[in-house]
Amino acid sequence: MSIDYAAFRRELEEFARKACPPEIRAVVAAGQKVTKREYQAWQKICNAKGWGAPSWPKEAGGTGWDIKQRLIFEEVMAESDCPPLYHHGLGHIGPVIIRFGTTEQKARLLPRILDGSDWYCQGYSEPGSGSDLASLQTSARREGDEYVINGQKIWTSHAHEANMIYMLVRTSKEPKKQDGISLLVVPMDTQGITVRPIKSIDGWHHLNEVFFDEVRVRADNLLGEEGKGWTCAKYLLERERLPPANVARLELVRRQVTRLVDEAAAAAGARRDFSTLRHKLLLCEADVKGARVLMANATDDMIHQRPLGVQPSVIKMICGECAQRLTTIALDAVGPQAAQRFLADAGEDVAEATWIQNYMFTRSRTIAGGTAEVQRNVVANELFGA
């Protein structure tokens, strides 16, 4: 039976308009930071509708939507100022559990992601093992029915809010550093885990150090085979760099910045020329449209189990760099007075302060999840060979 995509879009638009609380949409529309409270509330609303996991298969509790429906969902939610669904559970570890988890693990872990009970953070990066992920040193030794974990993770987003972490650990030392790595899921309230905040330049608290001191976790929290975690890690990274929401959200930011420039131009009148900013906005619009086409092609390949090649790296670079240029335009639009607003009293609701924080935050977009330099190496190796 053919799908009426126009009717599907209308159904989504009505749902977004009626189901998403106005106070949550106001946060998104203003470009403010979406917190765990908004994420969890929206996840529960979508899950109650049966739309808690747009990209998961039906047998795992997802919608079973095709590629076009998933892209329409992301577009409509962004156009309607609804928050994205939180990515660490649904977009990262969820697909890994579906692909590599046992029947028991799927039954135990997936429903708690769907209803928002479990909030995951990612334990990949370590001091000295960021882009060179396979050089990680955090260890886990097997003792009976448990693994005992020692080591440190860093740059762990939302670890101070998460109740679960998925993490790569070294379970043996092999000649090839990609071997001997395993993937565990660990409750954050396990004895021996310490979380310390890292202050970032944007003034928000996302990042943390996480320390593991003789942390004991049940052996049935191992995903996939012991020592074969690198396969799971690569599978997860492909999805981390290819979330459909990235492109739709980039379009949302483009519209927000365009509105900001229009308002600033109207307020300034003939006293200031905004033609340069408008030209930069047009270039960004072209990049967003290009990224949308690339995203559709890549997602189609993923659905049909075709190799993704360098597509995730290319899309990640375009989205990260375009986000930085958009927030730079926003900063230029609000003017130098924004710097003083950033230093204003905490809690003051000032639009300019939000934009300078967004500008600062997007500096990380070409670092997090694999630096732009690493992505360019991936593309160059594909084109010219290692």
PDB file of C-alpha atoms in Angstrom, residues 156-257:
ATOM      1  CA  THR A 156      31.358  13.226  28.815  1.00  0.00           C
ATOM      2  CA  SER A 157      28.287  15.272  27.914  1.00  0.00           C
ATOM      3  CA  HIS A 158      25.391  15.146  30.417  1.00  0.00           C
ATOM      4  CA  ALA A 159      27.129  12.615  32.705  1.00  0.00           C
ATOM      5  CA  HIS A 160      25.914  14.690  35.674  1.00  0.00           C
ATOM      6  CA  GLU A 161      22.310  14.086  34.559  1.00  0.00           C
ATOM      7  CA  ALA A 162      22.537  10.579  33.073  1.00  0.00           C
ATOM      8  CA  ASN A 163      21.551   7.441  34.959  1.00  0.00           C
ATOM      9  CA  MET A 164      23.309   5.154  32.447  1.00  0.00           C
ATOM     10  CA  ILE A 165      26.584   5.246  30.513  1.00  0.00           C
ATOM     11  CA  TYR A 166      27.662   3.163  27.531  1.00  0.00           C
ATOM     12  CA  MET A 167      31.420   2.863  27.493  1.00  0.00           C
ATOM     13  CA  LEU A 168      34.340   1.290  25.704  1.00  0.00           C
ATOM     14  CA  VAL A 169      36.791  -0.585  27.897  1.00  0.00           C
ATOM     15  CA  ARG A 170      39.927  -2.588  27.256  1.00  0.00           C
ATOM     16  CA  THR A 171      39.398  -6.204  28.299  1.00  0.00           C
ATOM     17  CA  SER A 172      42.739  -7.441  26.903  1.00  0.00           C
ATOM     18  CA  LYS A 173      45.884  -6.082  25.281  1.00  0.00           C
ATOM     19  CA  GLU A 174      46.430  -7.226  21.703  1.00  0.00           C
ATOM     20  CA  PRO A 175      49.039  -6.341  19.025  1.00  0.00           C
ATOM     21  CA  LYS A 176      46.373  -4.450  17.073  1.00  0.00           C
ATOM     22  CA  LYS A 177      44.926  -1.690  19.275  1.00  0.00           C
ATOM     23  CA  GLN A 178      41.404  -2.051  17.831  1.00  0.00           C
ATOM     24  CA  ASP A 179      41.286  -5.599  19.240  1.00  0.00           C
ATOM     25  CA  GLY A 180      40.626  -6.367  22.912  1.00  0.00           C
ATOM     26  CA  ILE A 181      38.055  -3.576  23.302  1.00  0.00           C
ATOM     27  CA  SER A 182      34.564  -4.286  24.696  1.00  0.00           C
ATOM     28  CA  LEU A 183      31.345  -2.282  25.047  1.00  0.00           C
ATOM     29  CA  LEU A 184      29.522  -2.130  28.404  1.00  0.00           C
ATOM     30  CA  VAL A 185      26.410  -0.359  29.661  1.00  0.00           C
ATOM     31  CA  VAL A 186      26.754   0.741  33.281  1.00  0.00           C
ATOM     32  CA  PRO A 187      24.316   2.347  35.768  1.00  0.00           C
ATOM     33  CA  MET A 188      25.750   5.696  36.863  1.00  0.00           C
ATOM     34  CA  ASP A 189      24.821   5.099  40.506  1.00  0.00           C
ATOM     35  CA  THR A 190      27.206   2.118  40.721  1.00  0.00           C
ATOM     36  CA  GLN A 191      29.655   2.412  43.615  1.00  0.00           C
ATOM     37  CA  GLY A 192      33.070   3.726  42.518  1.00  0.00           C
ATOM     38  CA  ILE A 193      31.890   6.172  39.847  1.00  0.00           C
ATOM     39  CA  THR A 194      32.770   9.848  40.368  1.00  0.00           C
ATOM     40  CA  VAL A 195      31.570  12.678  38.097  1.00  0.00           C
ATOM     41  CA  ARG A 196      33.362  16.037  38.057  1.00  0.00           C
ATOM     42  CA  PRO A 197      32.125  19.007  35.999  1.00  0.00           C
ATOM     43  CA  ILE A 198      34.199  20.701  33.288  1.00  0.00           C
ATOM     44  CA  LYS A 199      33.389  24.347  32.675  1.00  0.00           C
ATOM     45  CA  SER A 200      33.094  25.184  28.990  1.00  0.00           C
ATOM     46  CA  ILE A 201      33.446  28.566  27.274  1.00  0.00           C
ATOM     47  CA  ASP A 202      29.700  28.861  26.528  1.00  0.00           C
ATOM     48  CA  GLY A 203      28.843  29.106  30.217  1.00  0.00           C
ATOM     49  CA  TRP A 204      26.546  26.067  30.155  1.00  0.00           C
ATOM     50  CA  HIS A 205      27.296  22.818  31.952  1.00  0.00           C
ATOM     51  CA  HIS A 206      27.430  19.930  29.495  1.00  0.00           C
ATOM     52  CA  LEU A 207      30.843  18.375  29.998  1.00  0.00           C
ATOM     53  CA  ASN A 208      32.333  16.211  32.723  1.00  0.00           C
ATOM     54  CA  GLU A 209      35.161  13.935  33.731  1.00  0.00           C
ATOM     55  CA  VAL A 210      34.055  10.487  34.900  1.00  0.00           C
ATOM     56  CA  PHE A 211      36.295   8.331  37.083  1.00  0.00           C
ATOM     57  CA  PHE A 212      35.929   4.569  37.611  1.00  0.00           C
ATOM     58  CA  ASP A 213      37.526   3.035  40.705  1.00  0.00           C
ATOM     59  CA  GLU A 214      36.971  -0.729  41.028  1.00  0.00           C
ATOM     60  CA  VAL A 215      33.465  -0.346  39.580  1.00  0.00           C
ATOM     61  CA  ARG A 216      31.651  -3.681  39.437  1.00  0.00           C
ATOM     62  CA  VAL A 217      29.014  -4.315  36.792  1.00  0.00           C
ATOM     63  CA  ARG A 218      27.135  -7.471  35.866  1.00  0.00           C
ATOM     64  CA  ALA A 219      28.684  -9.379  32.961  1.00  0.00           C
ATOM     65  CA  ASP A 220      25.344  -9.449  31.158  1.00  0.00           C
ATOM     66  CA  ASN A 221      25.822  -5.707  30.553  1.00  0.00           C
ATOM     67  CA  LEU A 222      28.390  -6.572  27.880  1.00  0.00           C
ATOM     68  CA  LEU A 223      27.058  -5.749  24.401  1.00  0.00           C
ATOM     69  CA  GLY A 224      28.308  -7.978  21.609  1.00  0.00           C
ATOM     70  CA  GLU A 225      31.337 -10.234  22.037  1.00  0.00           C
ATOM     71  CA  GLU A 226      34.083  -9.566  24.562  1.00  0.00           C
ATOM     72  CA  GLY A 227      37.067  -8.045  22.756  1.00  0.00           C
ATOM     73  CA  LYS A 228      34.999  -7.248  19.645  1.00  0.00           C
ATOM     74  CA  GLY A 229      33.651  -3.927  20.843  1.00  0.00           C
ATOM     75  CA  TRP A 230      35.385  -1.995  18.067  1.00  0.00           C
ATOM     76  CA  THR A 231      32.786  -3.346  15.633  1.00  0.00           C
ATOM     77  CA  CYS A 232      30.008  -1.953  17.861  1.00  0.00           C
ATOM     78  CA  ALA A 233      31.918   1.315  18.270  1.00  0.00           C
ATOM     79  CA  LYS A 234      32.196   1.871  14.514  1.00  0.00           C
ATOM     80  CA  TYR A 235      28.524   0.988  14.029  1.00  0.00           C
ATOM     81  CA  LEU A 236      27.593   3.560  16.685  1.00  0.00           C
ATOM     82  CA  LEU A 237      29.916   6.263  15.309  1.00  0.00           C
ATOM     83  CA  GLU A 238      28.369   5.973  11.839  1.00  0.00           C
ATOM     84  CA  ARG A 239      24.994   6.761  13.403  1.00  0.00           C
ATOM     85  CA  GLU A 240      26.407   9.445  15.690  1.00  0.00           C
ATOM     86  CA  ARG A 241      27.705  11.313  12.657  1.00  0.00           C
ATOM     87  CA  LEU A 242      24.524  10.747  10.667  1.00  0.00           C
ATOM     88  CA  PRO A 243      21.517  11.807  12.746  1.00  0.00           C
ATOM     89  CA  PRO A 244      18.701  13.010  10.443  1.00  0.00           C
ATOM     90  CA  ALA A 245      17.861  15.622  13.085  1.00  0.00           C
ATOM     91  CA  ASN A 246      21.147  17.467  12.448  1.00  0.00           C
ATOM     92  CA  VAL A 247      20.128  18.764   9.035  1.00  0.00           C
ATOM     93  CA  ALA A 248      16.563  19.625  10.075  1.00  0.00           C
ATOM     94  CA  ARG A 249      17.870  21.474  13.153  1.00  0.00           C
ATOM     95  CA  LEU A 250      20.405  23.301  11.007  1.00  0.00           C
ATOM     96  CA  GLU A 251      17.522  24.597   8.917  1.00  0.00           C
ATOM     97  CA  LEU A 252      15.780  25.689  12.135  1.00  0.00           C
ATOM     98  CA  VAL A 253      18.875  27.681  13.172  1.00  0.00           C
ATOM     99  CA  ARG A 254      19.105  29.213   9.681  1.00  0.00           C
ATOM    100  CA  ARG A 255      15.532  30.459   9.977  1.00  0.00           C
ATOM    101  CA  GLN A 256      16.157  31.812  13.483  1.00  0.00           C
ATOM    102  CA  VAL A 257      19.265  33.697  12.338  1.00  0.00           C
TER     103      VAL A 257
END
